[in-house]
Every structure is written in C-alpha cells, then in structure tokens.
Coordinates of C-alpha atoms and ligand atoms in Angstrom, one line a residue:
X1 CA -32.6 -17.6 -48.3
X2 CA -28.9 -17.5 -47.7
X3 CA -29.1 -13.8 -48.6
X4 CA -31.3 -13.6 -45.3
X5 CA -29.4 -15.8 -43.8
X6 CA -25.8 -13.5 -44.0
X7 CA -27.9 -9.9 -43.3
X8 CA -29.2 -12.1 -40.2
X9 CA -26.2 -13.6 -39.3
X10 CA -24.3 -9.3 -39.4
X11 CA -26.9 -7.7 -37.7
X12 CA -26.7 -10.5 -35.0
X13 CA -22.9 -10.1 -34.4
X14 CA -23.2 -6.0 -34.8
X15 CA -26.1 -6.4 -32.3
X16 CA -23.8 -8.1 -29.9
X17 CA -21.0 -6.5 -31.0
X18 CA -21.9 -3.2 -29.9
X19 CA -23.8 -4.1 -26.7
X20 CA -20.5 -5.9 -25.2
X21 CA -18.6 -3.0 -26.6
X22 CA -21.0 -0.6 -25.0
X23 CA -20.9 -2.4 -21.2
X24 CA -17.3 -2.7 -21.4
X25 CA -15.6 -1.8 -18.3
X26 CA -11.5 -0.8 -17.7
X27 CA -10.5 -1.3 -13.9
X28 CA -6.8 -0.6 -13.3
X29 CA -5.2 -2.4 -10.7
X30 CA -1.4 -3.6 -9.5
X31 CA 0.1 -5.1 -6.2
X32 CA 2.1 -8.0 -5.5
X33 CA 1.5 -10.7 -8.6
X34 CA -0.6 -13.1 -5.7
X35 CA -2.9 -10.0 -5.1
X36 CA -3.2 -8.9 -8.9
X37 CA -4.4 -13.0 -9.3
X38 CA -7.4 -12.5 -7.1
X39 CA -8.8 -9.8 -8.0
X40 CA -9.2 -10.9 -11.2
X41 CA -11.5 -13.7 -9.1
X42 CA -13.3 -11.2 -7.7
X43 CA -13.8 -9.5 -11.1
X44 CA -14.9 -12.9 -12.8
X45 CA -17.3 -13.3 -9.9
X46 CA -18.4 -9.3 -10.6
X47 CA -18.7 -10.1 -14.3
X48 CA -21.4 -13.0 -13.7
X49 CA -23.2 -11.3 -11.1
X50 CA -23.8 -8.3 -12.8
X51 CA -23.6 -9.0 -16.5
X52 CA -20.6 -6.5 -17.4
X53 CA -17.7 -6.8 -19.0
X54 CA -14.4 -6.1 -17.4
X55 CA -11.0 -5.1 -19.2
X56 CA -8.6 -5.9 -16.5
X57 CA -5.4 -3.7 -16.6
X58 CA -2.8 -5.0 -14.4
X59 CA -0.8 -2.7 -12.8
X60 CA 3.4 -2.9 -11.4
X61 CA 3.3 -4.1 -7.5
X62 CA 5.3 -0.3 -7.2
X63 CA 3.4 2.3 -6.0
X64 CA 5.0 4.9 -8.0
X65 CA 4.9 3.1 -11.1
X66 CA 0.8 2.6 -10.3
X67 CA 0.5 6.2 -9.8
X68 CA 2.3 6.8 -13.5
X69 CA 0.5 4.6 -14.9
X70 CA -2.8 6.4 -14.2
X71 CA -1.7 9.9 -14.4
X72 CA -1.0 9.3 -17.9
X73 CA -4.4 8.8 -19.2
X74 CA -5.8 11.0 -16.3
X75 CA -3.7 14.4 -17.6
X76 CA -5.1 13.2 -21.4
X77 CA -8.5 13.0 -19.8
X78 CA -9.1 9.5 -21.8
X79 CA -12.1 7.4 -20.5
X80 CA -10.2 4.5 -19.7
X81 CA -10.0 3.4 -17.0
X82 CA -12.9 4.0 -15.9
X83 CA -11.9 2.1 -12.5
X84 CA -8.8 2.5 -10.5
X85 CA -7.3 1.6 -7.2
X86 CA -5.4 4.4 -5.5
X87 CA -2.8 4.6 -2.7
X88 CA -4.1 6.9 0.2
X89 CA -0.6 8.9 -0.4
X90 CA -2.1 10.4 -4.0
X91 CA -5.8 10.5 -3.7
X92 CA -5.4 14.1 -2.4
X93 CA -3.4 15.1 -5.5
X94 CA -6.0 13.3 -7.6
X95 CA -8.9 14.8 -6.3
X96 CA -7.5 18.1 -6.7
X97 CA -6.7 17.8 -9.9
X98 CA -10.3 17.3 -10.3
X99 CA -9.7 13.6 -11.8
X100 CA -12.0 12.1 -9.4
X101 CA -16.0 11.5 -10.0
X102 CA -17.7 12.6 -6.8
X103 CA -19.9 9.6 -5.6
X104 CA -22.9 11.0 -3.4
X105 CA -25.6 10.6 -5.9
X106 CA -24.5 6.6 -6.1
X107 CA -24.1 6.1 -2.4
X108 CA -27.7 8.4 -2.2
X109 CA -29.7 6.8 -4.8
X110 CA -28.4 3.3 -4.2
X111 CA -28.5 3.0 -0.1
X112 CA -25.0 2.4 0.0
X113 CA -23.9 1.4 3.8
X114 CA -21.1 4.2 3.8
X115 CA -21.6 4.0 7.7
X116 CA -20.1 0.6 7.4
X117 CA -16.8 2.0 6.5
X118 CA -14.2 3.5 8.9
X119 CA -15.6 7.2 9.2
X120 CA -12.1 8.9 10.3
X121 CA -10.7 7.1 6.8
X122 CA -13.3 8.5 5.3
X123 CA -13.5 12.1 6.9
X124 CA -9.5 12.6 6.4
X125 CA -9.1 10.7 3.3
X126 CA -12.2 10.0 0.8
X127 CA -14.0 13.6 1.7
X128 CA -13.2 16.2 -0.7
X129 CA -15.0 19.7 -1.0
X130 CA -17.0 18.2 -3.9
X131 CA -18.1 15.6 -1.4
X132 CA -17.1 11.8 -1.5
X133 CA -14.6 11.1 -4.2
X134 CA -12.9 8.0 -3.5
X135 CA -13.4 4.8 -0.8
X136 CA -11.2 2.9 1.6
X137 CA -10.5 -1.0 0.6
X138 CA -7.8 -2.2 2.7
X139 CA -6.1 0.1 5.0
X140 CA -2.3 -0.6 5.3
X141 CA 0.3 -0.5 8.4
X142 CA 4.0 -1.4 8.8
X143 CA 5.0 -4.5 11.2
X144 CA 7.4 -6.4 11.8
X145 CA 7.7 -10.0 11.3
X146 CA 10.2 -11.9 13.2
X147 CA 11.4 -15.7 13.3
X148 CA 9.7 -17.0 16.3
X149 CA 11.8 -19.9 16.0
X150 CA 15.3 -18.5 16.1
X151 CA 14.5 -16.2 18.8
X152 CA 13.6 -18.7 20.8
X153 CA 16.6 -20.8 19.9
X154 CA 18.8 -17.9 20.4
X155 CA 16.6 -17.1 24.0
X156 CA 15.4 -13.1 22.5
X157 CA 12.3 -11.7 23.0
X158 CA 10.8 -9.7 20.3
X159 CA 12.4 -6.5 20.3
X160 CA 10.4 -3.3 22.3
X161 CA 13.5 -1.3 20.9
X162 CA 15.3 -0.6 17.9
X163 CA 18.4 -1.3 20.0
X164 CA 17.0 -4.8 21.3
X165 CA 16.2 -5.5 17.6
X166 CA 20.2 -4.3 16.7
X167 CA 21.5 -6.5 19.4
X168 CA 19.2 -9.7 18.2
X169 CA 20.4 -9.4 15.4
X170 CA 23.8 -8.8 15.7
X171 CA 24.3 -12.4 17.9
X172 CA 21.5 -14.4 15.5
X173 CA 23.4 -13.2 12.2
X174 CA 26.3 -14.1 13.6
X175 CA 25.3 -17.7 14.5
X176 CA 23.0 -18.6 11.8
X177 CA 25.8 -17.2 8.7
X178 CA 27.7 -20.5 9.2
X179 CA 25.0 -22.1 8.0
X180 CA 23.4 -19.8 5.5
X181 CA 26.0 -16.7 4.0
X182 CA 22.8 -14.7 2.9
X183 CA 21.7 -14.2 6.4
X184 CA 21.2 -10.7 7.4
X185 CA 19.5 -9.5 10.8
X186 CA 16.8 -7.3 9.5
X187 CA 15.4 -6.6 5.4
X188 CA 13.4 -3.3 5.3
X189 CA 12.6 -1.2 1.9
X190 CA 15.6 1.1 1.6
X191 CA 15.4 1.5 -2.5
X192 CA 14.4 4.9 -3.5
X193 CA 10.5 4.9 -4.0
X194 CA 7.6 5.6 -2.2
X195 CA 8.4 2.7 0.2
X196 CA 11.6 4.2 1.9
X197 CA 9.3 7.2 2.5
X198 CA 7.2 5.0 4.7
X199 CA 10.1 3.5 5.9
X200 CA 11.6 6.6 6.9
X201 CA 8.4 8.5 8.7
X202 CA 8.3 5.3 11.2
X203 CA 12.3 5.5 12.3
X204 CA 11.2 9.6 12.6
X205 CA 8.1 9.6 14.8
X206 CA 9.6 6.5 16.6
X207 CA 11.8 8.6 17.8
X208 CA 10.1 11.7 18.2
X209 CA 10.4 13.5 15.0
X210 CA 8.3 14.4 12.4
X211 CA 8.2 16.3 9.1
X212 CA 6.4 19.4 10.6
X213 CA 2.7 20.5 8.7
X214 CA 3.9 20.3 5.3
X215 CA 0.7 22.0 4.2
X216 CA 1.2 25.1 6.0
X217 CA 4.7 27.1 5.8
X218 CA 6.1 25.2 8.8
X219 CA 8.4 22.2 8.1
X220 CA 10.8 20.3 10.6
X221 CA 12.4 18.1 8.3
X222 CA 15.7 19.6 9.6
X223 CA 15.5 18.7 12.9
X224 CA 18.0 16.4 15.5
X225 CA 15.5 13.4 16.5
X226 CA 15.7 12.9 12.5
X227 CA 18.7 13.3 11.9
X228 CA 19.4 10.5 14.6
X229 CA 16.4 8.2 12.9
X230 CA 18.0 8.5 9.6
X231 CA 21.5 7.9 10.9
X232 CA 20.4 4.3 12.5
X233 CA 19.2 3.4 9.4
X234 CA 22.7 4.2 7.2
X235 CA 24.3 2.4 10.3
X236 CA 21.7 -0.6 10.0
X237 CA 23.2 -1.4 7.0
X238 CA 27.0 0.1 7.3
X239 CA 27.6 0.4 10.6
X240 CA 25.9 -2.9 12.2
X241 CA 25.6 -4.7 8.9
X242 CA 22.5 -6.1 9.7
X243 CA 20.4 -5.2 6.5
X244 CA 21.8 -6.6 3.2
X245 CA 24.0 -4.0 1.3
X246 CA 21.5 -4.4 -1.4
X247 CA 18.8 -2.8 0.7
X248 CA 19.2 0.9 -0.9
X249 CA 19.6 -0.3 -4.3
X250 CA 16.9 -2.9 -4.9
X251 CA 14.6 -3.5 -1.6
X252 CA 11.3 -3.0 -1.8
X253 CA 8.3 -4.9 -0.6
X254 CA 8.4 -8.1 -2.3
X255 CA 12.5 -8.0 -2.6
X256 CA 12.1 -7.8 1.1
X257 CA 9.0 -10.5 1.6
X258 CA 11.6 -12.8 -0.8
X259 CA 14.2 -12.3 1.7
X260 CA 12.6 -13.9 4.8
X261 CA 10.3 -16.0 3.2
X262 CA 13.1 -17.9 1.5
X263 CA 14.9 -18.1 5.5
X264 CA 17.2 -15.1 5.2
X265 CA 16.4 -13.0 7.7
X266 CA 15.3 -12.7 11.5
X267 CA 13.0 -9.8 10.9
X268 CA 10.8 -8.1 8.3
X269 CA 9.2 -4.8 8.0
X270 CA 6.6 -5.4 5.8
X271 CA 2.9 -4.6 5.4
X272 CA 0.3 -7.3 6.5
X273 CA -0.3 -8.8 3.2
X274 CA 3.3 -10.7 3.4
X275 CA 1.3 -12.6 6.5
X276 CA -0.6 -15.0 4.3
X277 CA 2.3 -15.6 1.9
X278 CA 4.4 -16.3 4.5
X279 CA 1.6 -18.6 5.8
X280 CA 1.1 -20.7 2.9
X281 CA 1.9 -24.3 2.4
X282 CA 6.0 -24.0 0.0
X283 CA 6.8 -21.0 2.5
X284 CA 9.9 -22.5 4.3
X285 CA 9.2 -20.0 7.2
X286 CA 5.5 -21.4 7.2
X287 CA 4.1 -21.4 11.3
X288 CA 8.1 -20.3 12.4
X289 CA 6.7 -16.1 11.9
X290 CA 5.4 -13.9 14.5
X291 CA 4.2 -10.4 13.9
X292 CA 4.9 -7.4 16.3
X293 CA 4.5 -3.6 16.1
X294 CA 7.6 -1.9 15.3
X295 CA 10.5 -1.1 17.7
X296 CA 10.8 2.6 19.0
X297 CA 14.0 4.1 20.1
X298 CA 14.3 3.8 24.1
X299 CA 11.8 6.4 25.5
X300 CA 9.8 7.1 22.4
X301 CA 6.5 5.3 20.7
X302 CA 6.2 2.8 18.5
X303 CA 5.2 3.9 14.9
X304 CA 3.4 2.4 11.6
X305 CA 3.3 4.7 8.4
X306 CA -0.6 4.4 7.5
X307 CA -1.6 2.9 4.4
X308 CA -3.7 1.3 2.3
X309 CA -5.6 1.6 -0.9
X310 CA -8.7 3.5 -2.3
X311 CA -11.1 3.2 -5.0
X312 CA -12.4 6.1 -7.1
X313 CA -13.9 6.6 -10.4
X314 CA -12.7 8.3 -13.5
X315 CA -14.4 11.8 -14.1
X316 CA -14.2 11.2 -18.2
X317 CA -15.4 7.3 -17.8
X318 CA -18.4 6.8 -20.2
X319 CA -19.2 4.0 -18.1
X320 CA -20.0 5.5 -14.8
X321 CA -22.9 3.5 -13.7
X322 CA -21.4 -0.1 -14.4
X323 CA -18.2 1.7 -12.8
X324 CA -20.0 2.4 -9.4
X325 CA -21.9 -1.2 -9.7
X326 CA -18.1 -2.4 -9.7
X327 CA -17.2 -0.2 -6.9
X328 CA -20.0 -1.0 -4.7
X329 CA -19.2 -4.5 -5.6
X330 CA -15.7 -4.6 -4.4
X331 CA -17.0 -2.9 -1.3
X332 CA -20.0 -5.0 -0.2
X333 CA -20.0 -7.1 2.6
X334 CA -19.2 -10.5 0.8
X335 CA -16.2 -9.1 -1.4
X336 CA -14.4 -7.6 1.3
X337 CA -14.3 -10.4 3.7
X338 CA -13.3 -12.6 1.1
X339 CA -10.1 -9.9 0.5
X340 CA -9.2 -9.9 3.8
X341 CA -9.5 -13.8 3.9
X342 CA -7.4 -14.4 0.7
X343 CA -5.3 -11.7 1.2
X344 CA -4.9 -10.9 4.8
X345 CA -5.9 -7.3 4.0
X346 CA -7.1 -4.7 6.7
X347 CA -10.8 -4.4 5.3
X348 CA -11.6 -0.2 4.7
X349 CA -15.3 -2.0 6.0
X350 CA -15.6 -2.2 9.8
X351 CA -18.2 -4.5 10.2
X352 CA -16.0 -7.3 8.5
X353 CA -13.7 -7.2 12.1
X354 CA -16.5 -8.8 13.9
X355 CA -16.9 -11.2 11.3
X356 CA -17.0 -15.2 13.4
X357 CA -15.1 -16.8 10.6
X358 CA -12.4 -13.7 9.7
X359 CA -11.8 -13.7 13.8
X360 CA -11.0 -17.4 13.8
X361 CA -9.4 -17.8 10.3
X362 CA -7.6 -14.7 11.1
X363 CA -5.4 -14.6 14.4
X364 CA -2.9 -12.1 13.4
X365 CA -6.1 -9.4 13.4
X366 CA -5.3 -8.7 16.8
X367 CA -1.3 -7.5 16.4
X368 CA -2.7 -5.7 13.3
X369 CA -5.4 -3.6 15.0
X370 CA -3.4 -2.5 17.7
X371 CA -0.7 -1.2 15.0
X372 CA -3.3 0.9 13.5
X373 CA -3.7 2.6 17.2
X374 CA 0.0 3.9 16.1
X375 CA -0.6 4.7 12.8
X376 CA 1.3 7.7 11.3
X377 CA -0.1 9.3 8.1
X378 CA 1.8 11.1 5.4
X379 CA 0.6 14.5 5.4
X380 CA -2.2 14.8 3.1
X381 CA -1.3 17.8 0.7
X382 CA -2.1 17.7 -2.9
X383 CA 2.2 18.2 -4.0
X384 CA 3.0 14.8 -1.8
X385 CA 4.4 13.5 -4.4
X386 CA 6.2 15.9 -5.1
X387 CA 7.6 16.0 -2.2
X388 CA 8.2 13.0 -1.4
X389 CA 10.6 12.4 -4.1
X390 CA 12.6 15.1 -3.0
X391 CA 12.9 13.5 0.2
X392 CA 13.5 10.2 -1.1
X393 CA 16.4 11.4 -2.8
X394 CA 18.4 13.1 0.2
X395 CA 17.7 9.9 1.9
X396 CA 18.7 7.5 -0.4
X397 CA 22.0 9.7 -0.4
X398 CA 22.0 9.1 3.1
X399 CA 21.6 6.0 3.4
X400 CA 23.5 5.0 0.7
X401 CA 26.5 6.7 2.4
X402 CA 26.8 9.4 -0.3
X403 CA 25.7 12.4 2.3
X404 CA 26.2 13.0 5.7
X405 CA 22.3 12.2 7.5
X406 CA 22.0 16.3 8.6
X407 CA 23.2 17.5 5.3
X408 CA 20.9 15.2 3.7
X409 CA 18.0 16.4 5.9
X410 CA 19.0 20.4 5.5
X411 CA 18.9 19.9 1.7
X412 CA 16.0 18.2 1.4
X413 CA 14.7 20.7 3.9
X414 CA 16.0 23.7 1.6
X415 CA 14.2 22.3 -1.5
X416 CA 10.8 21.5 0.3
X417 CA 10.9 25.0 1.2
X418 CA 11.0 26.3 -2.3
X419 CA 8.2 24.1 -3.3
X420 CA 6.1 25.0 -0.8
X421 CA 6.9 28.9 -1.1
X422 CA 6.3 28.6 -5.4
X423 CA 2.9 26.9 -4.6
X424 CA 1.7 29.2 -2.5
X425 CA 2.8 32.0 -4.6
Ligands
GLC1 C1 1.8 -0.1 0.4 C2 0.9 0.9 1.1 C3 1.0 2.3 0.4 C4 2.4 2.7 0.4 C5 3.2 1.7 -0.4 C6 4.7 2.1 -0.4 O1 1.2 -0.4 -0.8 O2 -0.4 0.5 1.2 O3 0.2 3.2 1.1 O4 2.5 4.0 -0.2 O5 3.1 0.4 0.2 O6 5.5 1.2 -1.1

C-alpha cells in the first residue's frame, strides 16, 4: 500500500513537474522600477487567464543595457526569452539579424485586429521583408514639463523658444536658489547613452538640421545648424548654467524625472511616462506640472525624437504558441488601455484614443498627440547602434567641454563614414 502510495505520489509530481516545465514561458522586460511593477500585474493577470506560466526577467530602466541584455542570449541563439520588449531604435538591427519570429501565421490563423494598430508604425517599423516581425506597445515622444506654478509666479509663459526657455530660466533660477541651492532651470538626459542621442536629434531638427540618410552614402552630420544645436546644449549647462553640471555625467531619464519631481527644476525633457509619476499622491510637484512640446530655435519647428517600445518573439523560443498568446495578450484591447491608464503610455493600439474613460482620466492626451505630429525618428538602419555610440561619444565630448561642438561633429562625421563605407563594402 505505501509502496503504491510513493510510485503514485512520483508520477504525480513528475506529471506536474514536466507539464509546468513544459508551459513555462521567459518574457524579458525593463523600464523605470514603477513600470517593471505593473507589468508583472499584467503578467499575473495573463498567467490566470491563460493557464501559463511566466518567468519574468526584469530588465535595467537603460535602453542600452536592455538591448545587452538580449543580444546576449540572441547571438547564442538560447530559447530564452522567448518574449521580449524592444526599443523602436534596434528592432531593425534585430530583424536583420534574423532574431525575430515572423508573426503572420498568428495574426492569420488567430484574427488578430492588426488594423487596430497604428499602420505607419507598423509599415516603417514592425514590417520586415519576412513579413510582420515585431508590434508597437506604446509609442514614445519627448516633452517638456514645466512648473506651472513658478511660471506663473515669475509671470512666463511656457517657452515657444529655446531662447524664451534660457531666459525663464535664467530669472526663475535666480530667484528660487535662495530658497533651494539645487535649483537648476532646465534637467535634460545629457549622460552618454542612447538617451543623449534622442536628446540631441530634437536640438538638431529644431533647428533645422538633421543627420542626412544614414542608410544611403549621404550623411550631414557635419553641418552648421548642428553645430549651433549642439553648442546651445554645452552652453545650457556652461555657458547659461541652467542644467546641473551633473547632466553629462549621470542624467538620464529617471536622474532627470528625480530632479523635478523632488522641486528642483522649472522644466523637464522627459518622455510621457514621467506624467503619471509626477501626478501621483507623495509627488511634491503633484497638480503644479504642465506639459508642452518642445521649444524650437526662433524660425525653426518644434521637434520630438520618436519612440516607444515593441514586442517580438524569439526565433529559437520552444514556446512560440504560449509566446504569441502573451503577445496578443499584452496587445488586446483591455491590456493596453489599462497601460496607458497606469502608465500614461501612448498605446501602439489606435482605437484605445477614443476610449470615454482614457479621454477623461487622461487630459494630457491632447499635448501628447499633437507632439507625435512632430515626431522625428532615428533613421532606421540595421548598424544604429552602431552608430549611435559613435555619435554619442563626440557629443558627450562636446558637451562635456572636452571638444570644440564642430570638431566634435567632423569626427563623429569622419567615423560614421568609415562605417558606412566598410558595410557597404
Ligand atoms: C525611451 C524611448 C526609447 C529611447 C530611450 C532612450 O525609452 O522609448 O525609444 O531610445 O528612451 O533613453
């Protein structure tokens, strides 16, 4: 009997055993610690729905680091993760290194809405030659945030310019340092990352500039309405001394969010998730923050680097079924409004902007749609990366005061030439 009892007692726990091993899922996924916390709601509420299991893997908040920490596994082609998010600056580089399962079969087999979703996203980003490889769950845009109170107190309007913003500042700091030492006109992400990047391409095309087509031979990286951008922002922080000295070494988004949330600063580049933060009950800038689309330089547009995160599936997963039953989750209806509730995200899902309750709950929408209408994206070439961290590095040195701005821009210029020409070789 007891004999029975222990082979029963094995083949019940091998029986289990192997079944929860066998629906086990890996999804990969960082951003700032509030954002990492909800999604592991959303995943509990996938896991109950569904019946699978979910290894969570929680990612850095920095996009680089994210993007390491996938290309590792990737490169080894290990099946986990099976799920990951991506930032729309790498899912060209990770669908051509063929990392990427192609989803038409699920969105065909399971009448996915893909209509629902925002078709340019989808045609410029998520559309590879092997068809649909990733898809859009928040898209991202840079705003600023501004005191509402102190401009008011100080009798500013929010700044059109980025020379109204300098001169707000400059009468604001000065006034409000008796009070507080830390105070500092304007926190942006000036470390050397991914960030600065984005940073960087809005003072550019707000001026004019650009980087030229960095997919085809003909760059303009080198050029003077840069040159001037990338000067302002050295002179932001040595010149005016209106962003902290700290903001090359150690700002990046939450560094920055920190900054104003705690009352140290009159504006705030930031992306719209620092909206609900700022919002929420122990923020001591809670109902004193407006948001804006970003100053241009006097003549010139306003400009927001584009944004935002996409999901994909691992080609080696051994899970790809319960992978795209997680996918699909995340971008039904239900879970994407409660994202954009909890999180103030952009949905990638149209349909959730017409939604009665996010309208009311969600006033900023407004601001944030029309900063999408001056979205700027990085170019979408598979060596971005690359790239891009050869341009951070000429302007960090430029900003950090190491490098003149046009020698800075010539170099980086140089070097992006030779990558391009070795590529295309
Ligand atoms: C945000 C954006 C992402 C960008 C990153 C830079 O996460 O969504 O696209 O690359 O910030 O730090």
């Amino acid at each position: 009997m007891k004999t029975t009892f222990i082979a029963f007692f094995i083949l019940v726990v091998f029986f289990f055993g192997c079944s929860r091993e066998e629906s086990q899922l890996t999804f990969s996924v960082g951003g700032a610690p509030n954002e990492v916390d909800y999604w592991e709601t959303i995943i509990h509420e996938f896991e109950e729905a569904e019946n699978v299991q979910v290894n969570f893997l929680r990612q850095p908040t920095d996009t680089d680091q994210r993007r390491q920490g996938l290309v590792i596994p990737l490169k080894a082609e290990e099946d986990d993760p099976d799920v990951f998010l991506m930032d729309v600056a790498w899912v060209g580089q990770f669908s051509t290194s063929g990392w990427l399962e192609p989803l038409d079969a699920f969105i065909r087999k399971d009448g996915f809405q893909i209509d629902a979703m925002f078709q340019p996203v989808i045609e410029q980003v998520d559309r590879s030659p092997n068809g649909i490889i990733a898809l859009p769950v928040y898209l991202d845009c840079g705003i600023l945030y501004y005191r509402k109170d102190l401009l008011e107190k100080y009798g500013f309007d929010i700044p059109e310019t980025w020379n109204d913003l300098v001169k707000a500042s400059e009468k604001i700091q000065g006034g409000e340092r008796g009070n507080n030492p830390m105070f500092f006109g304007f926190v942006w992400q000036g470390a050397q990352y991914e960030g600065l990047m984005c940073n960087f391409l809005e003072y550019i095309s707000s001026n004019g500039g650009s980087l030229g087509d960095l997919g085809k031979k003909d760059i303009t990286i080198d050029r003077k309405e840069n040159e001037e951008a990338l000067t302002f922002m050295r002179d932001l922080i040595h010149t005016y001394k209106i962003s902290p000295p700290n903001t090359f070494t150690e700002m990046k988004e939450e560094e920055v969010r920190h900054a104003f949330q705690s009352g140290n600063a009159l504006f705030e580049r930031n992306w719209p998730y620092a909206w609900k933060l700022h919002q929420s009950d122990a923020s001591p800038v809670k109902d004193k923050v407006g948001i804006a689309i970003l100053p241009a330089f006097a003549g010139c547009r306003s400009a927001a680097a584009l944004g935002g995160w996409h999901i994909g599936i691992s080609r080696f997963s051994d899970h790809k079924e319960e992978a795209w039953k997680l996918v699909s989750f995340i971008m039904s209806y239900d879970a994407q409004k409660k994202l954009a509730l909890n999180l103030g995200w952009n949905p990638g899902r149209k349909d959730i902007y017409q939604d009665a309750e996010v309208i009311n709950k969600k006033p900023e929408m407004d601001v944030l749609k029309s900063a999408l209408a001056y979205a700027v994206a990085r170019p979408n070439v598979p060596y971005y990366s690359l790239m891009s961290s050869i341009l951070q590095r000429y302007i960090h040195a430029a900003i950090s005061g190491e490098m003149a701005p046009g020698e800075a821009l010539s170099g980086a210029q140089g070097d992006i030439q030779k990558t391009i020409d070795s590529y295309h070789e």
